[in-house]
Amino acid sequence: QLQLVESGGGLVQPGGSLRLSCVASGFTLDYYAIGWFRQAPGKEREGVSYIGNSGSYTDYEDSVKGRFTISRDNAKSTAYLQMNSLKPEDTAVYYCAAVALEYGLIATMAWQYDYWGQGTQVTVSS
């Protein structure tokens, strides 16, 4: 059974940092592009950051560019989202997602992804 499990969320003060992890089980991440998405209460799910299967290609939404860093360790079947300089507007449930793509390609739309984790809550508040 293919499964993604996120962890690392929590409560942090504005300006603080968190690192989210996304662990894959039941399959190897080597052939999958990964995306991080988030959904705040009352809002639609939105993309945050994306990475190709080799890790060479990444992209970020403008709202997080310069503050968040996406990475992956295929040997550990794990993807990461390092979040720095967090703001209250970053508060949301964060999801990782995976889709099998050719080398180097990334996917930026939620509908493109086949597998999703259950989400991890990130709350930025003083």
PDB file of N, CA and C in Angstrom, residues 3 14 17 19 38 44 51 55-57 67 74 79 85 91 102 106 110-111 119 121 123 125-126:
ATOM      1  N   GLN A   3       1.813   4.928   0.722  1.00  0.00           N
ATOM      2  CA  GLN A   3       1.410   5.831   1.778  1.00  0.00           C
ATOM      3  C   GLN A   3       2.440   6.936   1.966  1.00  0.00           C
ATOM      4  N   PRO A  14       5.837  33.764  15.523  1.00  0.00           N
ATOM      5  CA  PRO A  14       6.236  34.457  14.285  1.00  0.00           C
ATOM      6  C   PRO A  14       7.747  34.668  14.261  1.00  0.00           C
ATOM      7  N   SER A  17      10.975  28.804  13.117  1.00  0.00           N
ATOM      8  CA  SER A  17      11.221  27.835  12.045  1.00  0.00           C
ATOM      9  C   SER A  17      10.639  26.477  12.405  1.00  0.00           C
ATOM     10  N   ARG A  19      10.650  22.294  10.474  1.00  0.00           N
ATOM     11  CA  ARG A  19      10.982  21.443   9.333  1.00  0.00           C
ATOM     12  C   ARG A  19       9.972  20.307   9.251  1.00  0.00           C
ATOM     13  N   ARG A  38      -0.838  23.438   1.151  1.00  0.00           N
ATOM     14  CA  ARG A  38      -1.385  23.782   2.466  1.00  0.00           C
ATOM     15  C   ARG A  38      -2.813  24.264   2.318  1.00  0.00           C
ATOM     16  N   GLU A  44      -9.141  27.570   0.158  1.00  0.00           N
ATOM     17  CA  GLU A  44      -8.854  26.441  -0.709  1.00  0.00           C
ATOM     18  C   GLU A  44      -7.402  25.985  -0.515  1.00  0.00           C
ATOM     19  N   ILE A  51       9.303  19.706  -6.063  1.00  0.00           N
ATOM     20  CA  ILE A  51      10.653  19.228  -6.347  1.00  0.00           C
ATOM     21  C   ILE A  51      10.577  18.024  -7.265  1.00  0.00           C
ATOM     22  N   GLY A  55      15.708  15.865  -7.368  1.00  0.00           N
ATOM     23  CA  GLY A  55      16.016  16.965  -6.458  1.00  0.00           C
ATOM     24  C   GLY A  55      16.688  18.142  -7.139  1.00  0.00           C
ATOM     25  N   SER A  56      16.965  18.007  -8.417  1.00  0.00           N
ATOM     26  CA  SER A  56      17.674  19.070  -9.132  1.00  0.00           C
ATOM     27  C   SER A  56      16.779  20.253  -9.460  1.00  0.00           C
ATOM     28  N   TYR A  57      15.504  20.007  -9.600  1.00  0.00           N
ATOM     29  CA  TYR A  57      14.578  21.061 -10.004  1.00  0.00           C
ATOM     30  C   TYR A  57      13.592  21.320  -8.874  1.00  0.00           C
ATOM     31  N   ARG A  67      11.923  32.029   1.996  1.00  0.00           N
ATOM     32  CA  ARG A  67      11.726  31.616   3.387  1.00  0.00           C
ATOM     33  C   ARG A  67      11.681  30.098   3.543  1.00  0.00           C
ATOM     34  N   ASN A  74      16.239  10.573  -1.293  1.00  0.00           N
ATOM     35  CA  ASN A  74      15.603   9.386  -1.867  1.00  0.00           C
ATOM     36  C   ASN A  74      16.029   8.106  -1.152  1.00  0.00           C
ATOM     37  N   ALA A  79      10.947  13.421   1.941  1.00  0.00           N
ATOM     38  CA  ALA A  79      11.031  14.789   1.451  1.00  0.00           C
ATOM     39  C   ALA A  79      10.868  15.728   2.644  1.00  0.00           C
ATOM     40  N   SER A  85      11.429  32.013   9.088  1.00  0.00           N
ATOM     41  CA  SER A  85      10.753  33.315   9.128  1.00  0.00           C
ATOM     42  C   SER A  85       9.241  33.160   8.989  1.00  0.00           C
ATOM     43  N   THR A  91      -0.097  29.789   8.777  1.00  0.00           N
ATOM     44  CA  THR A  91      -0.881  28.823   9.532  1.00  0.00           C
ATOM     45  C   THR A  91      -1.814  28.043   8.610  1.00  0.00           C
ATOM     46  N   GLU A 102       8.620  11.997 -15.330  1.00  0.00           N
ATOM     47  CA  GLU A 102       9.920  11.806 -15.950  1.00  0.00           C
ATOM     48  C   GLU A 102      10.975  12.637 -15.220  1.00  0.00           C
ATOM     49  N   ILE A 106       8.566  18.743 -12.686  1.00  0.00           N
ATOM     50  CA  ILE A 106       7.842  19.032 -11.459  1.00  0.00           C
ATOM     51  C   ILE A 106       6.377  19.247 -11.804  1.00  0.00           C
ATOM     52  N   ALA A 110      -2.456  20.719  -7.812  1.00  0.00           N
ATOM     53  CA  ALA A 110      -2.876  19.643  -6.935  1.00  0.00           C
ATOM     54  C   ALA A 110      -3.490  18.475  -7.709  1.00  0.00           C
ATOM     55  N   TRP A 111      -4.213  18.770  -8.769  1.00  0.00           N
ATOM     56  CA  TRP A 111      -4.893  17.709  -9.501  1.00  0.00           C
ATOM     57  C   TRP A 111      -3.911  16.765 -10.198  1.00  0.00           C
ATOM     58  N   GLY A 119      -1.670  15.076   6.277  1.00  0.00           N
ATOM     59  CA  GLY A 119      -1.495  16.458   6.680  1.00  0.00           C
ATOM     60  C   GLY A 119      -0.924  16.613   8.075  1.00  0.00           C
ATOM     61  N   GLN A 121      -0.481  19.883  11.044  1.00  0.00           N
ATOM     62  CA  GLN A 121      -0.907  21.249  11.378  1.00  0.00           C
ATOM     63  C   GLN A 121       0.301  22.115  11.722  1.00  0.00           C
ATOM     64  N   THR A 123       0.874  25.991  13.104  1.00  0.00           N
ATOM     65  CA  THR A 123       0.238  27.172  13.659  1.00  0.00           C
ATOM     66  C   THR A 123       1.312  28.170  14.041  1.00  0.00           C
ATOM     67  N   SER A 125       1.778  31.641  15.802  1.00  0.00           N
ATOM     68  CA  SER A 125       1.059  32.559  16.669  1.00  0.00           C
ATOM     69  C   SER A 125       1.916  32.922  17.871  1.00  0.00           C
ATOM     70  N   SER A 126       1.730  34.145  18.339  1.00  0.00           N
ATOM     71  CA  SER A 126       2.431  34.570  19.548  1.00  0.00           C
ATOM     72  C   SER A 126       1.555  34.349  20.777  1.00  0.00           C
TER      73      SER A 126
END
